[in-house]
XYZ file of C-alpha atoms in Angstrom:
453
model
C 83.510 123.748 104.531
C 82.153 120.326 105.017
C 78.479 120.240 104.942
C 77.620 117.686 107.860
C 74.758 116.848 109.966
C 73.946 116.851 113.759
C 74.764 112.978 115.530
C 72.676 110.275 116.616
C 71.164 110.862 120.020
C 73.263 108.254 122.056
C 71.750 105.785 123.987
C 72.393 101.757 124.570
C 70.313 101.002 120.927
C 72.431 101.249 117.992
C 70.290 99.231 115.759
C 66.504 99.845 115.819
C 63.990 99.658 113.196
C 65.983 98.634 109.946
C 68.823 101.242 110.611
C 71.971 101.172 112.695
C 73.224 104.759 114.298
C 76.832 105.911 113.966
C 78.620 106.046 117.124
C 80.658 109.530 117.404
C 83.717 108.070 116.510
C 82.386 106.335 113.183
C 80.468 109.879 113.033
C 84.686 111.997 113.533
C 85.769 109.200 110.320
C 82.962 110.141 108.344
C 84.194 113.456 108.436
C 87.736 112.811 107.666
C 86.031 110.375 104.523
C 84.538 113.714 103.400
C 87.166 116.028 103.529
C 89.290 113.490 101.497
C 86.708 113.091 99.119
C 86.107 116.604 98.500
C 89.681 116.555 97.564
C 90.436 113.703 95.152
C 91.039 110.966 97.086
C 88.540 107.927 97.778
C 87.756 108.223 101.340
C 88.891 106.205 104.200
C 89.279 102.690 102.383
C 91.395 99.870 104.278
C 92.542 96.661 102.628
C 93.435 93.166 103.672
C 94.897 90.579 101.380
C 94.630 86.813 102.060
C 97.736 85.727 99.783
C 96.566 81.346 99.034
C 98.726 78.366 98.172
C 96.180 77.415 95.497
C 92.636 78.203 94.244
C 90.008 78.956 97.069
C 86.208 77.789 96.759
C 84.364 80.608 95.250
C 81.043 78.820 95.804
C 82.067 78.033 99.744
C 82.778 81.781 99.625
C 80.025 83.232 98.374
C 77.366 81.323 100.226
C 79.912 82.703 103.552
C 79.303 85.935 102.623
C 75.886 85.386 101.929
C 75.418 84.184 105.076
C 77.130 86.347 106.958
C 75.349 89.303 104.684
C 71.622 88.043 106.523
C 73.123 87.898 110.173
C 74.526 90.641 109.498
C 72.622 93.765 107.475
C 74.240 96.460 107.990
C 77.045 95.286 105.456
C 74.951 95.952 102.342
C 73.558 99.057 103.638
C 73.459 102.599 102.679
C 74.842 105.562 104.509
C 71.770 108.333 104.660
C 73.573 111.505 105.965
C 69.862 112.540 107.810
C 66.746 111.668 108.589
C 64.241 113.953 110.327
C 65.888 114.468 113.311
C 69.043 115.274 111.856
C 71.043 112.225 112.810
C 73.340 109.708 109.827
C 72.834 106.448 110.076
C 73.136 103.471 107.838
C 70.028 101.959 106.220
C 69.510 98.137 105.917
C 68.286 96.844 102.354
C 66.602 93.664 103.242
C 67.497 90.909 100.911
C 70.152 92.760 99.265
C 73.507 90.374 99.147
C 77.249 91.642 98.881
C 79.070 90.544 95.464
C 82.475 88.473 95.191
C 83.868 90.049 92.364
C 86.438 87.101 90.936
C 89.511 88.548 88.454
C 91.845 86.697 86.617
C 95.057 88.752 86.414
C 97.858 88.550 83.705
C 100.682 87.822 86.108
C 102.082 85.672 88.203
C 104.174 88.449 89.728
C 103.043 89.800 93.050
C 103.075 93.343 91.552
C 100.029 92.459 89.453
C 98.004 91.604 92.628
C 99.085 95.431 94.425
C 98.610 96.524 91.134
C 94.880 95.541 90.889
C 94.465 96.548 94.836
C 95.628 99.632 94.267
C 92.846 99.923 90.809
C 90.326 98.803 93.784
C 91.011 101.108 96.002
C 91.354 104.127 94.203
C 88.033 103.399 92.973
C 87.054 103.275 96.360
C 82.847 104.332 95.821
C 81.067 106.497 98.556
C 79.105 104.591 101.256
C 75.819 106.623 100.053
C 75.873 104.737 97.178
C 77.498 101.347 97.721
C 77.999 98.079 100.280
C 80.416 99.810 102.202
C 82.512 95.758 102.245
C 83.846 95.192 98.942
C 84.798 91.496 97.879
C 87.171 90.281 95.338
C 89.070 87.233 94.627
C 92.292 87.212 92.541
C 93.239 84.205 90.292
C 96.904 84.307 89.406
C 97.574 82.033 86.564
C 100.409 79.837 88.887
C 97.071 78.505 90.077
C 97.037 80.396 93.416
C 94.591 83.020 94.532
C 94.337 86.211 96.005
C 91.394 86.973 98.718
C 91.024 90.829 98.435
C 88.619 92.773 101.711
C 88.152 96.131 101.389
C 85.523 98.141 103.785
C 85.148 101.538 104.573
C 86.300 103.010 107.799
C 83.563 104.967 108.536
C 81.894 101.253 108.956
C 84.328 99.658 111.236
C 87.992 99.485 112.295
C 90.668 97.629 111.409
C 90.513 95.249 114.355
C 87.044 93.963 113.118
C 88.944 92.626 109.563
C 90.267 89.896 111.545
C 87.172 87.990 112.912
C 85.456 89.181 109.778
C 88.115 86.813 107.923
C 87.138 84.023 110.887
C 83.808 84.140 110.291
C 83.374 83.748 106.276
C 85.675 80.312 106.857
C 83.267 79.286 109.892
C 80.094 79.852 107.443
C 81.652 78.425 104.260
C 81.078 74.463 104.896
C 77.295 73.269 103.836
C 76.442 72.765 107.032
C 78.392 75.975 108.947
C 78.309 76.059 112.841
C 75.921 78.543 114.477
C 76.771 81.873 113.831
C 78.136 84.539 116.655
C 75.652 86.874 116.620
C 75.419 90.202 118.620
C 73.087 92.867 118.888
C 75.679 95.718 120.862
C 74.884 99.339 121.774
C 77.140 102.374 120.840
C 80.541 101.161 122.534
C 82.081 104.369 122.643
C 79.152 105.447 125.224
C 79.140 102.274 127.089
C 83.007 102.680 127.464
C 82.387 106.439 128.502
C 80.038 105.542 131.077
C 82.300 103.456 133.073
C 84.243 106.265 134.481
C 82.409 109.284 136.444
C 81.506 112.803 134.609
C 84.191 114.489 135.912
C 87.036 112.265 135.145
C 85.680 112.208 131.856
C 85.300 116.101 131.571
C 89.276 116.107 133.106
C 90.812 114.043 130.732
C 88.790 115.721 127.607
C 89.948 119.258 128.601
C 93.598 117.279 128.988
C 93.707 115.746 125.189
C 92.151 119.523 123.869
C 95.058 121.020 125.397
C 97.814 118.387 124.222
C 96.141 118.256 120.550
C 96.118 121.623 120.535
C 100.443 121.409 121.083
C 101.006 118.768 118.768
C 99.195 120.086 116.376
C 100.699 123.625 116.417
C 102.773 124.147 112.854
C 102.923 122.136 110.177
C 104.564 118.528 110.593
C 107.322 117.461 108.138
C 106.293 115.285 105.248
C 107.841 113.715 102.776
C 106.595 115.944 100.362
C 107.586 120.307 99.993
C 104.486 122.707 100.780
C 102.421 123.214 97.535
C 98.932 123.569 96.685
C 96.948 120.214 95.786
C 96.762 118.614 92.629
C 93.520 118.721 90.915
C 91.259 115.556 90.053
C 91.165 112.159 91.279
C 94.370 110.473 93.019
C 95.549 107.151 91.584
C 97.012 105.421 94.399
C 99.814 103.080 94.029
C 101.100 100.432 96.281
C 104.916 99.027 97.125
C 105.075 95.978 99.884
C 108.310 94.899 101.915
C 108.999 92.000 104.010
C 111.238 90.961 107.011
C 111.782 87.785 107.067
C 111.297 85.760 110.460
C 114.880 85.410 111.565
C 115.082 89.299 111.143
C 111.860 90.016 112.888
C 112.743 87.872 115.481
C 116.332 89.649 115.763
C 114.404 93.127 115.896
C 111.803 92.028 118.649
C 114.929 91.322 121.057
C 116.486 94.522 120.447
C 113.063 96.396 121.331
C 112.442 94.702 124.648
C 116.301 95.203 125.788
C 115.954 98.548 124.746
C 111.973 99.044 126.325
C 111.282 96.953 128.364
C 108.744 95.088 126.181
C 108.193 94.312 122.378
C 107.038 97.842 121.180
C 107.634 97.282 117.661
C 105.112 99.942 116.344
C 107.302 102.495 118.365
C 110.416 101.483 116.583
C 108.357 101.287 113.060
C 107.752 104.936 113.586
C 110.559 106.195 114.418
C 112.636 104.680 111.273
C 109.821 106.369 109.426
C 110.213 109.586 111.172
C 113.705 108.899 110.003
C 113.229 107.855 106.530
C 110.840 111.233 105.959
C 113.645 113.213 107.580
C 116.248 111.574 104.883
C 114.429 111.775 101.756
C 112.139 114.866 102.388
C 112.623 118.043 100.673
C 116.346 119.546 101.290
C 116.054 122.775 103.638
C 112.737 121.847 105.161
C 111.950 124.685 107.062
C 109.358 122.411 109.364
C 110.837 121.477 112.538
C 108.651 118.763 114.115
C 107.185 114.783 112.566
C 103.989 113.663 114.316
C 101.674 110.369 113.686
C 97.964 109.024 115.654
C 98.223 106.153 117.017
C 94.867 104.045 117.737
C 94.387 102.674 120.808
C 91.576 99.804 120.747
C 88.914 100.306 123.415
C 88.542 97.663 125.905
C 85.895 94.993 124.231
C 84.096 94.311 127.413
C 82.649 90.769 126.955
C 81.571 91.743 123.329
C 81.403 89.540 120.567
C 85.086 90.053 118.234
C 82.838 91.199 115.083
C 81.642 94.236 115.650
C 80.539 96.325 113.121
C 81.696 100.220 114.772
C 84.763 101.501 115.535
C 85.449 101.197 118.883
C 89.275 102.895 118.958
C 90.334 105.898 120.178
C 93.358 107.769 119.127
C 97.029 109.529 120.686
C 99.040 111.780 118.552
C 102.699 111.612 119.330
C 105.324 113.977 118.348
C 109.328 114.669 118.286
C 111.083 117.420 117.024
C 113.965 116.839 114.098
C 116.701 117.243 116.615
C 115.442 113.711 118.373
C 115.855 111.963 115.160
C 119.440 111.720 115.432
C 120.130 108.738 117.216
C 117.670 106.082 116.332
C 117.210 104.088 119.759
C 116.961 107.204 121.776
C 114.285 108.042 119.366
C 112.517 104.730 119.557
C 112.668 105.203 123.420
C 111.165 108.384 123.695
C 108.657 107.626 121.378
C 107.748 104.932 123.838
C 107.858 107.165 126.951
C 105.816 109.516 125.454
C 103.364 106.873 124.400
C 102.948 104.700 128.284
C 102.723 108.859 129.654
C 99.863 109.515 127.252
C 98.181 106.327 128.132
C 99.096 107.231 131.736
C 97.245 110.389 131.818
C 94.225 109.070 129.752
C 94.487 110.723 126.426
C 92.559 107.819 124.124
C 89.973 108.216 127.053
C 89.885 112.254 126.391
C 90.069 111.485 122.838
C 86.660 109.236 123.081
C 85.014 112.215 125.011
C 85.985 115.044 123.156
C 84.579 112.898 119.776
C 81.145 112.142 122.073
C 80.796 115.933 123.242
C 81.514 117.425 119.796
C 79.081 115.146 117.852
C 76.087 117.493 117.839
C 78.731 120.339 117.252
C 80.103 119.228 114.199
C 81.686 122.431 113.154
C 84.219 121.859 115.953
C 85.062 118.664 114.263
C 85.291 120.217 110.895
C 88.019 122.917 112.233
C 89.832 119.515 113.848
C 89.700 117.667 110.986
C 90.749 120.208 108.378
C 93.430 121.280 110.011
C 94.474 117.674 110.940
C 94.194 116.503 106.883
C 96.500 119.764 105.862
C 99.017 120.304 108.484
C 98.788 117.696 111.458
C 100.671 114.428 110.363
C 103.861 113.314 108.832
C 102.253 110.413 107.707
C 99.052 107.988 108.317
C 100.431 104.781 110.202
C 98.993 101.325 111.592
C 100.750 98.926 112.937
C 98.053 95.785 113.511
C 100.670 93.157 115.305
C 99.923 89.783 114.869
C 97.155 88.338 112.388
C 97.865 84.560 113.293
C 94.162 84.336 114.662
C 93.429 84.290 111.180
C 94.423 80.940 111.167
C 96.028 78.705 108.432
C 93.524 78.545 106.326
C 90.788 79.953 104.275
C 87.899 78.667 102.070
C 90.059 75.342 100.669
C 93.027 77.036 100.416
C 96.108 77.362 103.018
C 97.219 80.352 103.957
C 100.887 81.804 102.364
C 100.492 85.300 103.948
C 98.101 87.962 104.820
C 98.483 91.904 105.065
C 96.909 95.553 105.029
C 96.939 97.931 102.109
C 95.158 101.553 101.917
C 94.468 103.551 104.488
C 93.387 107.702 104.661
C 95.568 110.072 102.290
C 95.202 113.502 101.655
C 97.664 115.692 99.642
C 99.666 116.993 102.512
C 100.806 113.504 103.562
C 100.144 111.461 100.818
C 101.286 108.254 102.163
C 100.400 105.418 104.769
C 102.523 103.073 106.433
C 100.752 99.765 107.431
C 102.483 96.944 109.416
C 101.664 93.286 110.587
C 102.987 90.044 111.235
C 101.913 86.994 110.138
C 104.029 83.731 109.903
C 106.636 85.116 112.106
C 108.141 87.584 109.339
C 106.689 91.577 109.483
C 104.825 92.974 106.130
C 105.579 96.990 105.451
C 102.933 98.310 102.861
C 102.627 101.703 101.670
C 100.602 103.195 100.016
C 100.721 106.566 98.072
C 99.433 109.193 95.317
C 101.399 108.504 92.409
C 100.432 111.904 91.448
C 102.883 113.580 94.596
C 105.311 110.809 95.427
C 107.303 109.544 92.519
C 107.422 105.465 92.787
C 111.352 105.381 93.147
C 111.184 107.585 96.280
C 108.334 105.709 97.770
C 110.363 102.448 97.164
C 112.942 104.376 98.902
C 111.172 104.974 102.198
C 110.412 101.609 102.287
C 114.078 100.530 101.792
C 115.481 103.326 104.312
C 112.852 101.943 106.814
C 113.753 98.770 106.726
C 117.329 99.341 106.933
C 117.344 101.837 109.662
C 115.203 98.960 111.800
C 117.710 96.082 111.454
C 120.665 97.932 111.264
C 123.554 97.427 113.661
């Protein structure tokens, strides 16, 4: 079992005396971070890469992330599981400065940048012991560079990466403009608050009873039920692209089929399919299932937070609804707008905020969610054009997520995003489980499935 502590009492302060609290959702991804620790894998680690037409200004750069390091502390801290009264927070080291690790790689080829992501993550450390932001910039020898983020879930969600990107280009010049500073409370509470006890109390019970469907049996994967390997995972990654015309072709096929552009919906379901296609023959699992995070409102707060501040919907189908691939991407939809309807990421939040001194329930959630819950771990971030064109001296050429949680029972993620008009597919995978040739072949069968006829 995973040996955790009690939460933070919760409150408006999140930051007081040289420490910032966890809010109970960053306290529910610390304990998925454990439980794929304790079993090989390097945590909850998220990348994004800023692909450059040339070189970028390492000095700019650094004195950005400087900069951004003093306004903001908590991103050279250190997570201390407890203090007295039994509650994790992270612990500010004043006058400690994140590094910009700068590698120059052997390749021109784009495989030598994923190649060198994947080396990063997989040596993702523990936030205990390390800045949970990591910084690294990529020189190719073509004379163009690769900006590589990686951070730690457990500090903030992907939605922060973007105005983290922002802000390291505003504070790069000499002279930068004033920075956008914000001192916010615990979010999730604030959100919770908003709606009376008993709605909140309704729609908790509600998402314990619905998890407690979709999680019943084990969901397909691409992989046969074994026992887990022993010793550390080295995680690999493979990247696809659709180009714009495609992407564009795909978008109008969604809304005359939905109603509106819900690409992530069709995304899933082609994976459903692809799992379904090149899983283990005579799988005797009948059902595919996938979280989905849903972004909590921001409520006049500043874009760079440093919390998570999403909430979460499972969705599931059975393998006789992968047959026909709109049909599938349909009810996938459906059953998305009816969770939303009946205010499961709202249930979601409250469950995480009533179980956060009872962490024991949230061990039993988690474990069960890490070895039997999921087909897959899958984001799909839309747009990153508020990026901008741009980035330390450099023009942008593209921009994408790599990582994300795996655990042995899954051992992939699917991550999605489009930037430039064209959509990036990355996954990402234990080498160790998934051979490359068959993760290269989801990848292909995915794309495919989604532009096919």
């Amino acid at each position: 079992m995973i040996v955790h502590v009690s939460a933070c009492q919760h409150g408006p302060e999140l930051v007081k005396d040289g420490a910032q609290c966890l809010n109970p959702i960053d306290r529910s991804i610390r304990c998925i971070d454990l439980v794929a620790r304790q079993l090989g894998y390097p945590g909850i680690g998220t990348q994004m890469l800023v692909w450059l037409e040339g070189r970028a200004d390492a000095a700019a750069l650094r004195r950005a992330i400087a900069r951004l390091g003093n306004y903001y502390p908590v991103m050279t801290s250190r997570l201390i599981e407890t203090d007295r009264q039994g509650r994790p927070y992270w612990r500010f080291r004043p006058g400690a400065a994140c590094r910009l690790a700068e590698t120059r790689l052997p390749s021109d080829d784009p495989q030598a940048v994923l190649e060198r992501a994947a080396d990063i993550l997989s040596a993702g450390p523990d936030p205990t012991a390390a800045d949970p932001l990591d910084f690294h910039l990529l020189h190719r020898p073509d004379g163009k560079d690769v900006f590589l983020l990686q951070y730690n879930h457990v500090l903030m969600d992907n939605r922060a990466a973007v105005p983290l990107l922002r802000e390291i280009e505003r504070l790069s010049p000499r002279r930068p403009a004033a920075p956008l500073l914000s001192e916010p409370g615990d979010l999730v509470w604030e959100h919770l608050r908003q709606f009376p006890r008993e709605r909140r109390r309704e729609v908790a019970q509600a998402a314990a009873e619905l998890q407690t469907r979709v999680f019943r049996g084990r969901a397909a994967t691409l992989l046969p039920i074994a026992p887990p390997p022993t010793g550390p995972a080295r995680l690999e990654i493979v990247s696809r692209r659709l180009d714009a015309r495609s992407s564009s072709v795909l978008r109008g096929r969604i809304v005359a089929l939905c109603g509106f552009p819900c690409i992530s919906m069709a995304v899933l379901g082609s994976a459903f399919r692809a799992i379904d296609r090149l899983g283990p023959p005579d799988d005797s699992r009948q059902h595919f299932a996938a979280g989905i995070g849903i972004p909590i409102p921001a409520n006049g707060q500043a874009a760079l937070v440093f919390q998570n501040v999403t909430s979460a919907i499972s969705l599931r189908v059975g393998r006789e609804d992968l047959l026909h691939r709109d049909r599938l991407t349909r009810l996938l939809s459906d059953q998305l707008r009816q969770r939303l309807a009946d205010g499961v990421d709202l249930g979601i939040l409250g469950m995480a905020a009533a179980f956060s001194r009872r962490y024991r329930y949230v061990e039993w959630a988690v474990w069960h969610l890490v070895h039997y819950a999921y087909s897959l771990w899958f984001g799909y971030f839309g747009s990153l054009e508020a990026v901008g064109k741009s980035f330390c001296g450099s023009a942008i050429e593209d921009l994408f997520h790599t990582g994300g949680p795996i655990w042995p029972s899954i051992a992939l993620s699917l991550l999605v995003n489009q930037y430039g008009g064209h959509l990036n597919f990355q996954a990402t995978y234990d080498a160790r489980l998934i051979p490359p040739p068959l993760a290269e072949a989801f990848l292909d069968f995915l794309l495919a499935d989604l532009i096919a006829e």
